[in-house]
Amino acid sequence: MFNKERLAKMKDGALIVNVARGPIIETEALIAELNSGRIYAALDVTDPEPLPAGHPLWKAKNLLLVPHIGGNSTAFEPRGRKLVESQLKLLAEGKPLNNIVAVG
């Protein structure tokens, strides 16, 4: 669970994404971090859900909020396979991989 302490350990400018379950992220702690301008969030799920009118998340800064529309698509498997194949080819050729996330 992402509570106040764990959210505080995120690097400035970090993005947290939740497409799983709303309670994974402590809502009040997330709102405080978002409104501080320190981190960003993209949420497909919330706690509570549905999000009531007037809830502070509706006006939170640095937030992309979508109405629980994430899910699997028939296009994912062929696109994912193509990406994996291209990455393996680059690796075999000793070339730089795409979509590298740098640590630190």
CSV table of C-alpha atoms in Angstrom, one decimal:
chain,number,residue,atom,x,y,z
A,1,MET,CA,0.0,0.0,0.0
A,2,PHE,CA,1.2,3.5,-0.8
A,3,ASN,CA,0.7,5.4,2.5
A,4,LYS,CA,2.0,8.8,3.5
A,5,GLU,CA,5.4,7.5,4.3
A,6,ARG,CA,5.9,5.6,1.1
A,7,LEU,CA,4.6,8.4,-1.0
A,8,ALA,CA,7.0,10.8,0.7
A,9,LYS,CA,9.9,8.6,-0.4
A,10,MET,CA,9.0,9.0,-4.1
A,11,LYS,CA,11.4,11.3,-6.0
A,12,ASP,CA,10.3,14.8,-6.9
A,13,GLY,CA,8.5,14.7,-10.3
A,14,ALA,CA,7.7,10.9,-10.0
A,15,LEU,CA,4.5,9.5,-11.5
A,16,ILE,CA,2.4,7.0,-9.7
A,17,VAL,CA,-0.1,5.0,-11.8
A,18,ASN,CA,-3.0,2.9,-10.3
A,19,VAL,CA,-5.1,0.8,-12.6
A,20,ALA,CA,-5.6,-2.0,-10.0
A,21,ARG,CA,-7.6,-1.2,-6.9
A,22,GLY,CA,-8.3,2.2,-5.4
A,23,PRO,CA,-7.3,1.3,-1.8
A,24,ILE,CA,-3.7,0.5,-2.9
A,25,ILE,CA,-3.0,4.2,-2.5
A,26,GLU,CA,-4.0,6.1,0.7
A,27,THR,CA,-6.3,8.8,-0.9
A,28,GLU,CA,-5.7,11.6,1.6
A,29,ALA,CA,-1.9,11.2,1.5
A,30,LEU,CA,-2.0,11.2,-2.3
A,31,ILE,CA,-4.1,14.4,-2.4
A,32,ALA,CA,-1.6,16.1,-0.1
A,33,GLU,CA,1.4,15.1,-2.3
A,34,LEU,CA,-0.4,16.0,-5.5
A,35,ASN,CA,-1.4,19.4,-4.2
A,36,SER,CA,2.2,20.1,-3.0
A,37,GLY,CA,3.1,19.8,-6.7
A,38,ARG,CA,5.9,17.3,-5.9
A,39,ILE,CA,4.6,14.2,-7.7
A,40,TYR,CA,2.1,13.3,-10.4
A,41,ALA,CA,-0.6,10.6,-10.5
A,42,ALA,CA,-2.7,8.8,-13.2
A,43,LEU,CA,-5.7,7.0,-11.7
A,44,ASP,CA,-8.1,4.6,-13.4
A,45,VAL,CA,-9.4,3.6,-9.9
A,46,THR,CA,-10.1,5.6,-6.8
A,47,ASP,CA,-11.0,5.1,-3.1
A,48,PRO,CA,-13.9,5.7,-2.8
A,49,GLU,CA,-15.3,4.6,-6.1
A,50,PRO,CA,-17.3,6.0,-7.7
A,51,LEU,CA,-15.7,9.3,-6.7
A,52,PRO,CA,-18.4,11.5,-5.2
A,53,ALA,CA,-19.1,15.0,-6.4
A,54,GLY,CA,-17.1,17.5,-4.5
A,55,HIS,CA,-14.3,15.0,-3.5
A,56,PRO,CA,-10.9,16.7,-3.3
A,57,LEU,CA,-9.4,14.4,-6.0
A,58,TRP,CA,-11.6,16.2,-8.6
A,59,LYS,CA,-9.6,19.4,-8.0
A,60,ALA,CA,-6.2,17.9,-7.2
A,61,LYS,CA,-3.2,19.2,-9.1
A,62,ASN,CA,-0.9,17.0,-11.2
A,63,LEU,CA,-3.6,14.3,-11.6
A,64,LEU,CA,-4.9,12.5,-14.7
A,65,LEU,CA,-8.2,10.8,-13.6
A,66,VAL,CA,-10.1,8.5,-15.9
A,67,PRO,CA,-13.4,6.7,-15.2
A,68,HIS,CA,-12.3,3.1,-14.6
A,69,ILE,CA,-11.9,2.3,-18.3
A,70,GLY,CA,-8.6,0.5,-18.2
A,71,GLY,CA,-8.6,-3.0,-19.4
A,72,ASN,CA,-7.4,-5.6,-21.8
A,73,SER,CA,-7.8,-5.2,-25.5
A,74,THR,CA,-7.5,-7.5,-28.5
A,75,ALA,CA,-4.8,-5.2,-29.8
A,76,PHE,CA,-2.5,-5.6,-26.8
A,77,GLU,CA,-1.1,-9.1,-27.5
A,78,PRO,CA,0.1,-8.6,-31.1
A,79,ARG,CA,1.5,-5.2,-30.2
A,80,GLY,CA,3.2,-6.5,-27.0
A,81,ARG,CA,4.7,-9.5,-29.0
A,82,LYS,CA,6.0,-7.1,-31.6
A,83,LEU,CA,7.6,-4.9,-29.0
A,84,VAL,CA,9.3,-7.9,-27.3
A,85,GLU,CA,10.5,-9.3,-30.6
A,86,SER,CA,12.0,-5.9,-31.6
A,87,GLN,CA,13.7,-5.6,-28.1
A,88,LEU,CA,15.2,-9.1,-28.4
A,89,LYS,CA,16.5,-8.3,-31.9
A,90,LEU,CA,18.2,-5.1,-30.6
A,91,LEU,CA,19.7,-7.0,-27.7
A,92,ALA,CA,21.0,-9.8,-30.0
A,93,GLU,CA,22.6,-7.1,-32.2
A,94,GLY,CA,24.2,-5.3,-29.3
A,95,LYS,CA,22.2,-2.2,-30.0
A,96,PRO,CA,20.6,0.1,-27.3
A,97,LEU,CA,17.1,-1.1,-26.2
A,98,ASN,CA,14.0,1.1,-26.5
A,99,ASN,CA,12.0,2.3,-23.5
A,100,ILE,CA,14.9,2.2,-21.0
A,101,VAL,CA,14.0,3.5,-17.5
A,102,ALA,CA,17.1,4.9,-15.8
A,103,VAL,CA,17.5,4.2,-12.1
A,104,GLY,CA,18.5,7.3,-10.1
